[in-house]
PDB file of C-alpha atoms and ligand atoms in Angstrom:
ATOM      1  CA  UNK A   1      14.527 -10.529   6.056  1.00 85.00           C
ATOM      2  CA  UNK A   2      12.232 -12.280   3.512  1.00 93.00           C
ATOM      3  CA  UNK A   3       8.442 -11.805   2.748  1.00 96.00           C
ATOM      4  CA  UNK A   4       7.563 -15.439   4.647  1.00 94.00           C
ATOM      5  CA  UNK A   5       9.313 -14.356   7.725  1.00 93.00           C
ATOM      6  CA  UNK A   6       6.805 -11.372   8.002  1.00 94.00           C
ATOM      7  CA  UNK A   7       3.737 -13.974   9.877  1.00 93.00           C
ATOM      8  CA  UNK A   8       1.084 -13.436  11.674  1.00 94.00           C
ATOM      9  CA  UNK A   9       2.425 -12.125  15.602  1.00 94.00           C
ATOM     10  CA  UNK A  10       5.112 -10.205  14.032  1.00 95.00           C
ATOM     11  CA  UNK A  11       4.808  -6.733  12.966  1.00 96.00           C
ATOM     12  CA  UNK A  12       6.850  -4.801  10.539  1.00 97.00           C
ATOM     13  CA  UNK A  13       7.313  -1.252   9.884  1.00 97.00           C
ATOM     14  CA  UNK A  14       6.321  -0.387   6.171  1.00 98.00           C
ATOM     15  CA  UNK A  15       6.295   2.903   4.787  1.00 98.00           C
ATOM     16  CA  UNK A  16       4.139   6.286   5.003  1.00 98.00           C
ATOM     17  CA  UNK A  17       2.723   8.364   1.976  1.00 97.00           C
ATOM     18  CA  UNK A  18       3.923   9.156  -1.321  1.00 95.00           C
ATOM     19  CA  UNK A  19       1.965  11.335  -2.977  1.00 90.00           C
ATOM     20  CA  UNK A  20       1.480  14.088  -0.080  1.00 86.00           C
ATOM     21  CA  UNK A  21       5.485  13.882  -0.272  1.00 93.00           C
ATOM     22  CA  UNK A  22       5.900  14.523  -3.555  1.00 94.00           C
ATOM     23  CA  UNK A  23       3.358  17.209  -3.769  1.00 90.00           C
ATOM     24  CA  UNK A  24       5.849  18.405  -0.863  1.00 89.00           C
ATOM     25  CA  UNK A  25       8.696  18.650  -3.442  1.00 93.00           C
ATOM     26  CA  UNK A  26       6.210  20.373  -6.028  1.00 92.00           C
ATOM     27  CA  UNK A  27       3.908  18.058  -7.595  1.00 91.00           C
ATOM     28  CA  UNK A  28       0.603  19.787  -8.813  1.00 87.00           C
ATOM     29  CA  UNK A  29      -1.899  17.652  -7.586  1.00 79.00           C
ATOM     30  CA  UNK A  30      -3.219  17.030 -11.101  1.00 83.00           C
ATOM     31  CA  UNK A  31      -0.485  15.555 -12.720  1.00 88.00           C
ATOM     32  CA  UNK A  32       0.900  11.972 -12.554  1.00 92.00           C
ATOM     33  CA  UNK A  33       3.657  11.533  -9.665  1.00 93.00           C
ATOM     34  CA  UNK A  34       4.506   8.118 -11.561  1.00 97.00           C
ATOM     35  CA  UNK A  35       6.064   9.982 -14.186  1.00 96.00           C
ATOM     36  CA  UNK A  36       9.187  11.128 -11.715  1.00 97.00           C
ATOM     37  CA  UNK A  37      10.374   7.402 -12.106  1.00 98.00           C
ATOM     38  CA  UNK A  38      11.551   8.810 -15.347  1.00 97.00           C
ATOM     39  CA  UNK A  39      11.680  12.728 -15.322  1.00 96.00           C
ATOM     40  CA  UNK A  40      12.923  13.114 -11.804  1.00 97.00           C
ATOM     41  CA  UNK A  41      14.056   9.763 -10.568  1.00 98.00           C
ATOM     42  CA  UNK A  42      16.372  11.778  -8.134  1.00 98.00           C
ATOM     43  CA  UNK A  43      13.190  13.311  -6.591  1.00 97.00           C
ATOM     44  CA  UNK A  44      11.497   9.675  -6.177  1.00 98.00           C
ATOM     45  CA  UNK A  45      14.880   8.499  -4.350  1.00 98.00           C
ATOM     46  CA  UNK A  46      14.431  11.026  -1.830  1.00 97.00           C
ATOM     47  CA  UNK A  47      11.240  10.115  -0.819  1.00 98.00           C
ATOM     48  CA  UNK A  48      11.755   6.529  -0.885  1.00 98.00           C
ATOM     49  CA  UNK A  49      15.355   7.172   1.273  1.00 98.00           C
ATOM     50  CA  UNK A  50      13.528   9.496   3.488  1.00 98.00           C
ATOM     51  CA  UNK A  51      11.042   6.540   4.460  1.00 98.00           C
ATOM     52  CA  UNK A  52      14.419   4.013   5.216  1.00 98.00           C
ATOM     53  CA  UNK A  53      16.451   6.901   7.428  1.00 98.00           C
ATOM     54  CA  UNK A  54      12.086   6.523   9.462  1.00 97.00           C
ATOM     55  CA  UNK A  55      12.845   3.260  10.124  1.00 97.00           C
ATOM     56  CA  UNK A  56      10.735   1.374   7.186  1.00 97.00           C
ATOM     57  CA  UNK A  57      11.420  -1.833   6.731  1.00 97.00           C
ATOM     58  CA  UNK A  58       9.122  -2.265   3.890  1.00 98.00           C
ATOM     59  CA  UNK A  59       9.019   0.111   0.706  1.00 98.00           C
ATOM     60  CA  UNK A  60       6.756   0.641  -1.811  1.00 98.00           C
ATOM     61  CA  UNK A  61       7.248   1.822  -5.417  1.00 98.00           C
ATOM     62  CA  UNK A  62       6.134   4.874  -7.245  1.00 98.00           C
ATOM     63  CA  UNK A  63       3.863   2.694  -9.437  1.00 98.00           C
ATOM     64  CA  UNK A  64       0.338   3.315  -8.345  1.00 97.00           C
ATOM     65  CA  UNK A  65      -1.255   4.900 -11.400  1.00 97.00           C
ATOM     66  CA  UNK A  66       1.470   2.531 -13.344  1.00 98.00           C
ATOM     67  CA  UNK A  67      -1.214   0.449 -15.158  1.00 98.00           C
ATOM     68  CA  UNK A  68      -2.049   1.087 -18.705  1.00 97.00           C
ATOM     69  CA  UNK A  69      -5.480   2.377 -17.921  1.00 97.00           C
ATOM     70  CA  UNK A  70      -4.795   4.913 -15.490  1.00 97.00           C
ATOM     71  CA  UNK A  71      -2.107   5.980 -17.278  1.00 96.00           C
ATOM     72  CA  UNK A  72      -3.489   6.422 -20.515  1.00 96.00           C
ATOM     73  CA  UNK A  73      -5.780   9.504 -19.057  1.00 93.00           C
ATOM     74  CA  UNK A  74      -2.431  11.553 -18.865  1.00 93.00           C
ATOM     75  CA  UNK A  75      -1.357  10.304 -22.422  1.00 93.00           C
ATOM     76  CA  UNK A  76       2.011   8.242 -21.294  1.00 93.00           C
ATOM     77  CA  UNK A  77       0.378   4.940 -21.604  1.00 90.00           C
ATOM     78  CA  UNK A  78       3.134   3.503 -24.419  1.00 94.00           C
ATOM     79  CA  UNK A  79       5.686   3.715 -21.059  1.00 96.00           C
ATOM     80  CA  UNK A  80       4.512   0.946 -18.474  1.00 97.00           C
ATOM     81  CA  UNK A  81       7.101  -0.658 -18.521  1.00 98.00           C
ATOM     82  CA  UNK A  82       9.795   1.749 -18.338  1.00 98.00           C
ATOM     83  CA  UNK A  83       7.918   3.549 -15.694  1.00 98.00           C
ATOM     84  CA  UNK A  84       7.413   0.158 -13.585  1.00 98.00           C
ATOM     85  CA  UNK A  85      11.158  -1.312 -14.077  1.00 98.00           C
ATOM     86  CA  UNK A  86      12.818   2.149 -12.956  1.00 98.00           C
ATOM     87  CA  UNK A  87      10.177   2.483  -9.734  1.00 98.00           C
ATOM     88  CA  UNK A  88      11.506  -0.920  -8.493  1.00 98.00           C
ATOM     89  CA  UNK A  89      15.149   0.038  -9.206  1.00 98.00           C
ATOM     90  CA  UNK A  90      14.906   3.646  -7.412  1.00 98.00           C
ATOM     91  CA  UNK A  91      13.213   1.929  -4.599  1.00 98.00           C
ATOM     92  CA  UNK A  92      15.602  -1.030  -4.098  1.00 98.00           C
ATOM     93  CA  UNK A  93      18.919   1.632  -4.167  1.00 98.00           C
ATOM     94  CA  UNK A  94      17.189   2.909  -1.448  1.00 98.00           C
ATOM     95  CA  UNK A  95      16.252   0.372   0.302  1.00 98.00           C
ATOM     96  CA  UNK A  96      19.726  -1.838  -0.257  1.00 97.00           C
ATOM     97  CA  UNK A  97      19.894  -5.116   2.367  1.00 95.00           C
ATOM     98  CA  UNK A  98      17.721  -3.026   5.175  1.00 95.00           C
ATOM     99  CA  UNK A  99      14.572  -3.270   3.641  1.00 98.00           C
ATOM    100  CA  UNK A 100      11.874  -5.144   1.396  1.00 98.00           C
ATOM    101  CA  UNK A 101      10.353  -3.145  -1.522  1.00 98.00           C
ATOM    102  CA  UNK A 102       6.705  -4.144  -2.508  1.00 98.00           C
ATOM    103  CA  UNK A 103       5.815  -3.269  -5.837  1.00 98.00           C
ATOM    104  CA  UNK A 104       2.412  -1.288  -5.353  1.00 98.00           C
ATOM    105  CA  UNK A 105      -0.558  -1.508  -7.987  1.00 98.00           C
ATOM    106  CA  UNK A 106      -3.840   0.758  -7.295  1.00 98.00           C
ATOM    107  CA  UNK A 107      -6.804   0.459  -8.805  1.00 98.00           C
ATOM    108  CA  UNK A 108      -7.845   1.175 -12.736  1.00 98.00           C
ATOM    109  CA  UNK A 109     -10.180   3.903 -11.606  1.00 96.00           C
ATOM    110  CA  UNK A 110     -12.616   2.727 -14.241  1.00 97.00           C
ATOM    111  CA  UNK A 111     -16.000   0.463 -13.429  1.00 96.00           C
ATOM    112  CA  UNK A 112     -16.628  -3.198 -14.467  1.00 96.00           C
ATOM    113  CA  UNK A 113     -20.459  -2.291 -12.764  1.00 94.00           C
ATOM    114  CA  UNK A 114     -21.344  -0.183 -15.312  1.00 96.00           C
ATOM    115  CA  UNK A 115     -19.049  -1.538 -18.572  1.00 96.00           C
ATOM    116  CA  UNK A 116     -16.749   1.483 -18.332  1.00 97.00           C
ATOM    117  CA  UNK A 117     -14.274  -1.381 -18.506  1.00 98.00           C
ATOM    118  CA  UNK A 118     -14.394  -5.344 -19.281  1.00 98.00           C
ATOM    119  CA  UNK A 119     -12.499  -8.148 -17.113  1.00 98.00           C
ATOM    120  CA  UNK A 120     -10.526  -8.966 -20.354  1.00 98.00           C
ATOM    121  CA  UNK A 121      -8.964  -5.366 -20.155  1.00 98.00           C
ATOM    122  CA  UNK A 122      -8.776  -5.240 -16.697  1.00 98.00           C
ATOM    123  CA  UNK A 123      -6.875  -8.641 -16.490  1.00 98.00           C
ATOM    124  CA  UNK A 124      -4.430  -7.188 -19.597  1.00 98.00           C
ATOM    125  CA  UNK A 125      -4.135  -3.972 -17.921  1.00 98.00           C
ATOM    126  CA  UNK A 126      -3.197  -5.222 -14.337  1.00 98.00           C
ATOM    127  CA  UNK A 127      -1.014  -7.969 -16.313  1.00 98.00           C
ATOM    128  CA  UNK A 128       1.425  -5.680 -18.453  1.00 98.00           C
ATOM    129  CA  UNK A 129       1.736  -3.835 -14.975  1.00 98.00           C
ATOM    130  CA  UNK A 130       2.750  -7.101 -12.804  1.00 98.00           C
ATOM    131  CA  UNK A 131       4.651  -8.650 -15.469  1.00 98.00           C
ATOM    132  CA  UNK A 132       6.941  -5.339 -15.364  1.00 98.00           C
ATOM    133  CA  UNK A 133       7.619  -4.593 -11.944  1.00 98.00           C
ATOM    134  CA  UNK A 134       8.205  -8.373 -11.959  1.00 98.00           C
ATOM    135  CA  UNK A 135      11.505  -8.262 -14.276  1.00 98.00           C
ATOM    136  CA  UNK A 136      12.882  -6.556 -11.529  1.00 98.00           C
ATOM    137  CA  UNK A 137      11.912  -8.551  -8.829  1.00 98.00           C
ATOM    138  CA  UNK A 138      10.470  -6.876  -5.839  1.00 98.00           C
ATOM    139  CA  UNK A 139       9.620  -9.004  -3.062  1.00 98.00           C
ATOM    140  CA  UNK A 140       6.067  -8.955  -3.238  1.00 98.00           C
ATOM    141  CA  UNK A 141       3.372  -6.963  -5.185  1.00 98.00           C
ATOM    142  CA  UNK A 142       0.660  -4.828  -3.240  1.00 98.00           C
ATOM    143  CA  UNK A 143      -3.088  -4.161  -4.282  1.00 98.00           C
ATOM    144  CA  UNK A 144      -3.937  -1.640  -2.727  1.00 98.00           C
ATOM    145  CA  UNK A 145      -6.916   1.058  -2.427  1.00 98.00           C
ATOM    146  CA  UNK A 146      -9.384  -1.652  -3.800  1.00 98.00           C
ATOM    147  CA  UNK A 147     -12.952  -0.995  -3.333  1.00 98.00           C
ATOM    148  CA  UNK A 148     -14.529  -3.867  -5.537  1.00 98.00           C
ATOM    149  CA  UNK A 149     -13.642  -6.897  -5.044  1.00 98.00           C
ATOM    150  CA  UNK A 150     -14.086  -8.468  -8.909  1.00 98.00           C
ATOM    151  CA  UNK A 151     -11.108  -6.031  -9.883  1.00 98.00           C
ATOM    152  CA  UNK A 152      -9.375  -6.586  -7.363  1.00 98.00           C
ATOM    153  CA  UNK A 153      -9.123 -10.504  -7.656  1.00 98.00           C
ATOM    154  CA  UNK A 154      -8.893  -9.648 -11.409  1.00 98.00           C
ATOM    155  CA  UNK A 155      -5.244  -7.826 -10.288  1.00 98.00           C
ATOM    156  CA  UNK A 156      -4.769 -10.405  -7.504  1.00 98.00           C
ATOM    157  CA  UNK A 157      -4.589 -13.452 -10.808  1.00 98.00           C
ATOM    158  CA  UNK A 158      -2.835 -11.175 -13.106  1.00 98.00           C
ATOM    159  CA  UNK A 159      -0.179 -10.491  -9.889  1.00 98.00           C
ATOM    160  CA  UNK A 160      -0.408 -14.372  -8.641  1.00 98.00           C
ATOM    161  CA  UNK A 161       1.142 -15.444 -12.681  1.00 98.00           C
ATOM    162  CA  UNK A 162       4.314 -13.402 -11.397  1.00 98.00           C
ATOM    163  CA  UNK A 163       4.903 -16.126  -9.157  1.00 98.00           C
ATOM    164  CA  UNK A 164       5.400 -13.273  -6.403  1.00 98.00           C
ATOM    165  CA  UNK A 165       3.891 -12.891  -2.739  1.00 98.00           C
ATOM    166  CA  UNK A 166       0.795 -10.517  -3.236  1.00 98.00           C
ATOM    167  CA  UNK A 167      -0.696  -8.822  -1.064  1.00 98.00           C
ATOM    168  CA  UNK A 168      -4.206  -7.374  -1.451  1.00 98.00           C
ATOM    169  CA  UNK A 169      -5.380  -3.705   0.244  1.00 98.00           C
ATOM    170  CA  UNK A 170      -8.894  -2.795   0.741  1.00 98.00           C
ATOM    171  CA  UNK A 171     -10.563   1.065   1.395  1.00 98.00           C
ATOM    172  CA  UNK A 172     -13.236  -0.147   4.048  1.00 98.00           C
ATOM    173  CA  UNK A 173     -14.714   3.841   4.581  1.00 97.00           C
ATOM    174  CA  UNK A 174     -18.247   3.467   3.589  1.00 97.00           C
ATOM    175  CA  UNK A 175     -21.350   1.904   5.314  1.00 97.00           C
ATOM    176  CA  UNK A 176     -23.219   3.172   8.387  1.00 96.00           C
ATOM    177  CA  UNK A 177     -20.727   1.687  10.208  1.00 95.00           C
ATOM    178  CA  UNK A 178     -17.538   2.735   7.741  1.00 95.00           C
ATOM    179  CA  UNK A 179     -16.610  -0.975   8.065  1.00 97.00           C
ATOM    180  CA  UNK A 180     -17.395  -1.482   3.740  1.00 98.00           C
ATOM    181  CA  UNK A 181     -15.475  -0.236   0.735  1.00 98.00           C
ATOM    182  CA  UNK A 182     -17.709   2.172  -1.264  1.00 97.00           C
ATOM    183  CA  UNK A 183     -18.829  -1.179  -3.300  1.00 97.00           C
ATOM    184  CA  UNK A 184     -20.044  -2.651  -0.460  1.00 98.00           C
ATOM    185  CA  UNK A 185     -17.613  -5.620   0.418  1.00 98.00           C
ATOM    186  CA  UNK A 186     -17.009  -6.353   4.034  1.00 98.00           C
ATOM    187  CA  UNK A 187     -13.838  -7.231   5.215  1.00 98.00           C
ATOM    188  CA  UNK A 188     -14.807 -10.750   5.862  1.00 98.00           C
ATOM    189  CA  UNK A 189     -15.714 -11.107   1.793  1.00 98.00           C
ATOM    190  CA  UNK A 190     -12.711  -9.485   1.176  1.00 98.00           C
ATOM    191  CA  UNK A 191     -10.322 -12.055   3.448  1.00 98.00           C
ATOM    192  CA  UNK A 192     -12.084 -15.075   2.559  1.00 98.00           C
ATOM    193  CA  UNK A 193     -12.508 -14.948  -1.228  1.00 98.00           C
ATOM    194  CA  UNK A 194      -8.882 -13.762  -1.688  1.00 98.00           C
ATOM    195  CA  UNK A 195      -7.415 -15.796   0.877  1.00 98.00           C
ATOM    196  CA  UNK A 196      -9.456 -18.529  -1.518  1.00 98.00           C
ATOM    197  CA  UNK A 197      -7.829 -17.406  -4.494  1.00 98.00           C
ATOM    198  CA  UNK A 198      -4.361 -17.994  -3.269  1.00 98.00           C
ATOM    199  CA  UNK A 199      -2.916 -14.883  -2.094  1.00 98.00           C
ATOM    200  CA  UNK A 200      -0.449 -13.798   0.569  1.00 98.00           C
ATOM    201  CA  UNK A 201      -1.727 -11.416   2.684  1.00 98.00           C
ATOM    202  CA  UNK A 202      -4.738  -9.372   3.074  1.00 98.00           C
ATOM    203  CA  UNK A 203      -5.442  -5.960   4.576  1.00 98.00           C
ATOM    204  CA  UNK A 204      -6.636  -2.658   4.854  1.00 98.00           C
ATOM    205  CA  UNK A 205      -5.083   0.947   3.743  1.00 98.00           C
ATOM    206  CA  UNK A 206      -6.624   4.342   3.344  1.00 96.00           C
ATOM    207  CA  UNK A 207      -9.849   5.098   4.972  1.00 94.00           C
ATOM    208  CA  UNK A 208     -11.236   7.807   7.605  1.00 93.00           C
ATOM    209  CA  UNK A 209      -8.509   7.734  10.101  1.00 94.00           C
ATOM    210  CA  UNK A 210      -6.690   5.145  12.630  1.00 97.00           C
ATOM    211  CA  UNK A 211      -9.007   4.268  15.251  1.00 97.00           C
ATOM    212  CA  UNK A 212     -11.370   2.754  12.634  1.00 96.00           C
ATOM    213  CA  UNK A 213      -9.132  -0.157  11.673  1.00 98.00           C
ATOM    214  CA  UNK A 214      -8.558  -1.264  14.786  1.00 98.00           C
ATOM    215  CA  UNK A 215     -12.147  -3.058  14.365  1.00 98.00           C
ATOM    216  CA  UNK A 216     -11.023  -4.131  10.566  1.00 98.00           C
ATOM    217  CA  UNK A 217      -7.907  -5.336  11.203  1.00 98.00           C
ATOM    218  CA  UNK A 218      -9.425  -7.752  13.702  1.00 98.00           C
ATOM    219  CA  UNK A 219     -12.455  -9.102  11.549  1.00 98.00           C
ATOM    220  CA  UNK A 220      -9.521  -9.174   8.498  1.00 98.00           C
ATOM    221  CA  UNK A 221      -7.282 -11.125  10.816  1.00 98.00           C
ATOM    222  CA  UNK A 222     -10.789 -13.501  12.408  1.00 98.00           C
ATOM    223  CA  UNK A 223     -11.555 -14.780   9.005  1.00 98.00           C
ATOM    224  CA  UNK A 224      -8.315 -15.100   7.149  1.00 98.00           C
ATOM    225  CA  UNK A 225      -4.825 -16.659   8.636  1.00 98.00           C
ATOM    226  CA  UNK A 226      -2.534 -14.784   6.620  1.00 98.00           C
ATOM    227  CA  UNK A 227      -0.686 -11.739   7.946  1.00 98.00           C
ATOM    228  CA  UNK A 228      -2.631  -8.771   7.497  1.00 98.00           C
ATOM    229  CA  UNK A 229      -1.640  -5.510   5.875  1.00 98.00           C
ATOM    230  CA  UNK A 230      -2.371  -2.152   7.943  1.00 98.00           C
ATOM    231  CA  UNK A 231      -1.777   1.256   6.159  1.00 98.00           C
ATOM    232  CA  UNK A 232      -4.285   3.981   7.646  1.00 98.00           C
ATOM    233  CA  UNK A 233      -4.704   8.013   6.345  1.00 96.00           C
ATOM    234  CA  UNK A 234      -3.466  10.822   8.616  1.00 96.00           C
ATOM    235  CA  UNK A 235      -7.222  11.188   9.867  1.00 93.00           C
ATOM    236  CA  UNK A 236      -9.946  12.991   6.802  1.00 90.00           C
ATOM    237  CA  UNK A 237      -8.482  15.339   5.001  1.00 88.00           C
ATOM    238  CA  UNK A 238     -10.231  18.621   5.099  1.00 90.00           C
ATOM    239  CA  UNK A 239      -9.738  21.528   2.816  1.00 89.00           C
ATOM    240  CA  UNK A 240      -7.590  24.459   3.640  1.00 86.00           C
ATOM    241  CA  UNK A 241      -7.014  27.046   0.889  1.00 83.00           C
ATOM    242  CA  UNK A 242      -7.069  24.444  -1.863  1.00 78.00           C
ATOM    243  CA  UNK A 243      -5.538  22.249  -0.322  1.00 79.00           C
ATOM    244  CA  UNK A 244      -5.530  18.822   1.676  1.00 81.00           C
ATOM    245  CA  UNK A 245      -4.656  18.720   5.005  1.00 88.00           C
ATOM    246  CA  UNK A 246      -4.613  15.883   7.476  1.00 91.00           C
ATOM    247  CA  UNK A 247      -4.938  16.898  10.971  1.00 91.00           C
ATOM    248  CA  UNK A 248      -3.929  13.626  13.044  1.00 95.00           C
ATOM    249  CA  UNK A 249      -0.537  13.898  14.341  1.00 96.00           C
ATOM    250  CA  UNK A 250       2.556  11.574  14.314  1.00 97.00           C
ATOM    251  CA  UNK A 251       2.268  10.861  18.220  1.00 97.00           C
ATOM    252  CA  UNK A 252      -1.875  10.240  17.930  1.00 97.00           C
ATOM    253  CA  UNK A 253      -1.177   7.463  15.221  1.00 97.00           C
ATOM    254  CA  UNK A 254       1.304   5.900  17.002  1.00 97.00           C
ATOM    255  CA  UNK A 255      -0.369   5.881  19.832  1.00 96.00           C
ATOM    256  CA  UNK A 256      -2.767   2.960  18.472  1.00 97.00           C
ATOM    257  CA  UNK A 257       0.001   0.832  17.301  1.00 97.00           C
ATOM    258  CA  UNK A 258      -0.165  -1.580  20.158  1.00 96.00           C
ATOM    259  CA  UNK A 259      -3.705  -2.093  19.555  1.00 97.00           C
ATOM    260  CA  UNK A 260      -3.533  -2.953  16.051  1.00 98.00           C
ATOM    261  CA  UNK A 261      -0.950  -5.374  16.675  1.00 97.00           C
ATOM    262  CA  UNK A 262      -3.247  -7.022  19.255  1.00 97.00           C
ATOM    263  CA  UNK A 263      -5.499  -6.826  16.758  1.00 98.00           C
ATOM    264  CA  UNK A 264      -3.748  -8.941  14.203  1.00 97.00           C
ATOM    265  CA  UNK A 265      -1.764  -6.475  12.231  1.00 98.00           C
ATOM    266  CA  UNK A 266       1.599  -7.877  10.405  1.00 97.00           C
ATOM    267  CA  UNK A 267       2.791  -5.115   8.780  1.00 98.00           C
ATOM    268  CA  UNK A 268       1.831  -1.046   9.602  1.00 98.00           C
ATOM    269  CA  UNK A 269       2.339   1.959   8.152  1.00 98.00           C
ATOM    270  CA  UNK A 270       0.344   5.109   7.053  1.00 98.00           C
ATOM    271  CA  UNK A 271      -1.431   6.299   4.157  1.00 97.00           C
ATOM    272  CA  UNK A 272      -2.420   9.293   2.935  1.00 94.00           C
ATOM    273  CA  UNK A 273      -1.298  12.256   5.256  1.00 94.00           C
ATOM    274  CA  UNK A 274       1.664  10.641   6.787  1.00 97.00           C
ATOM    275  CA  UNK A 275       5.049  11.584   6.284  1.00 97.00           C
ATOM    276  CA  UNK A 276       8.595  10.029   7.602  1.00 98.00           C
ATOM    277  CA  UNK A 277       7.952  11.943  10.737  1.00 98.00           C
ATOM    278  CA  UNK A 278       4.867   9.349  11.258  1.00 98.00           C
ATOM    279  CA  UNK A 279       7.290   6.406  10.408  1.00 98.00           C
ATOM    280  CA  UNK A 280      10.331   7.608  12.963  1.00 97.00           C
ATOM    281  CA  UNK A 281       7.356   8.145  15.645  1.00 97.00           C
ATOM    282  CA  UNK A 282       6.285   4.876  15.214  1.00 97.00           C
ATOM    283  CA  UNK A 283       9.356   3.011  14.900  1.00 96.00           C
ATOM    284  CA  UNK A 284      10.456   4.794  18.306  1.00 94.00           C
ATOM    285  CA  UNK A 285       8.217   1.756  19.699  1.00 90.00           C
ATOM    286  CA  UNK A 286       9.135  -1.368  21.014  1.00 79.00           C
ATOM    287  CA  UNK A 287       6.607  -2.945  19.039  1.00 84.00           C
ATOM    288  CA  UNK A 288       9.061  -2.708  15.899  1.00 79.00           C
ATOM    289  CA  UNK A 289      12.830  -4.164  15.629  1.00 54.00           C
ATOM    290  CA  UNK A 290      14.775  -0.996  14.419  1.00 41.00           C
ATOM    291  CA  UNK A 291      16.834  -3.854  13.295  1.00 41.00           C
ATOM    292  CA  UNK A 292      16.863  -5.134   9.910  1.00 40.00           C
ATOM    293  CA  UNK A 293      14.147  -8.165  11.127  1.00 44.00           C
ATOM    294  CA  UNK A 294      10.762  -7.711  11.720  1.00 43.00           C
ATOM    295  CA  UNK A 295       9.753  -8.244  15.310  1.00 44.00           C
ATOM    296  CA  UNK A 296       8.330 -10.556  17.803  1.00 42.00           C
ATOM    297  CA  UNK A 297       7.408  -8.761  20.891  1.00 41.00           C
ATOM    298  CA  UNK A 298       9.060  -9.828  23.771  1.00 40.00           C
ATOM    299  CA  UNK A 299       7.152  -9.975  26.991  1.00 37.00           C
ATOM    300  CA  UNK A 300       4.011  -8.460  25.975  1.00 35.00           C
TER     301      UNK A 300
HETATM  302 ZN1   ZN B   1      -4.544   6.940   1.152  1.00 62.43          ZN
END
């Protein structure tokens, strides 16, 4: 399986959540779960093999905070590129010939609006940070979590110079309507201007909970061609004694797969809140090869 054979009336199983699994294996929320590329690669490995024995036929890498930005608020900013290179290495031993591994990039967490950051050190930020997980050549890199759409075709360039697919990700919670990232930016500004600038698939991950991106996925997949990216939370999380919990089950998400693949969706997994137990319940349909291909449906 290659990236180009992942179009548009094919779906493909991707992965679930990171972060809630490692602060399964005892990550205090307040430190940097990037870090285990280094300090506890064995830990990383486990998540990311958990995710293949699911039925994932895409993985991501432990590299979201992995830019020099983000990283620099927990001091370990001088080790992008170690950090990068050993995410993509941990994730391809686990994912071997069954699956791809897309290199993930989140945002900068800092704001061009108000000058907290320039374009110049955005573009050099979200450069050293492509240009790493490039060397060891994942099949695509993934945006994800953007909510302004400057930064994130800022990232989409720096990612583009890799000569890689990319992939760009979206957080579409906000508005009346919960149909606009917290910037503002619809999903139809979103498709078109980076399916302008040259990138290889758009979509949506994050958010409110499932049943909202059925209506996304279907204005992201109206305005652009390319395959579209679907990665929604485990519902809102609410608070329960300090901590996060997501309350939609693994049988309630999978029970809208059908829809957002009639909807457009290439590629689906979960975000925040979902586990492997999310992935195995979804790959249990026949919407998904649990081959090593991604699928065309037969006789839908
Ligand atoms: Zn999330």
């Amino acid at each position: 399986m290659r990236f180009r054979d992942c179009r548009r009336g094919t779906v493909t199983l991707a992965d679930g959540a990171w972060g809630t699994e490692f602060q399964r294996l005892g990550a205090a929320p307040d430190t940097c779960p990037d870090e285990w590329n280094l300090s506890k690669p064995e830990l990383v490995r486990q998540v990311a093999e958990s995710y293949i024995i699911a039925g994932s036929r895409v993985l991501l890498t432990n590299t979201f905070r992995s830019n020099p930005i983000s990283l620099a608020q927990y001091g370990v900013q001088g080790r992008v590129e170690a950090m990068n290179r050993a995410a993509v290495k941990l994730s391809r031993q686990a994912a071997g010939e069954t699956a791809l591994v897309f290199a993930a990039i989140g945002p900068s967490g800092k704001l061009l609006l108000t000058k907290e950051v320039t374009a110049n050190q955005l573009k050099d930020a979200f450069s050293r940070q492509a240009q790493a997980l490039a060397a060891e050549h994942p099949d695509a890199i993934l945006l994800e979590t953007m909510t302004d759409l400057a930064e994130a075709r800022i990232a989409a360039e720096a990612a583009l110079e890799t000569g890689l697919p990319v992939i760009v990700s979206f957080v579409f919670d906000s508005g009346k309507h919960h149909d606009r990232t917290i910037m503002g930016v619809t999903p139809e500004q979103a498709a078109t201007s980076l399916t302008s600038d040259g990138v290889h698939a758009i979509g949506a991950n994050c958010g409110r909970g499932i049943r909202d991106f059925i209506p996304i996925c279907q204005r992201l997949a109206a305005a652009s061609p390319l395959p579209v990216w679907i990665k929604p939370n485990a519902g809102l999380p609410e608070m329960v004694g300090g901590v996060a919990c997501y309350k939609t089950s693994p049988s309630e998400f999978a029970a809208s797969a059908q829809e957002l693949f009639d909807a457009g969706a290439t590629f689906l997994g979960g975000c925040c809140g979902t586990s492997p137990e999310f992935i195995r319940t979804l790959a249990e349909r026949s919407l998904f090869h649990s081959k090593s291909e991604s699928a065309s449906i037969p006789n839908r």
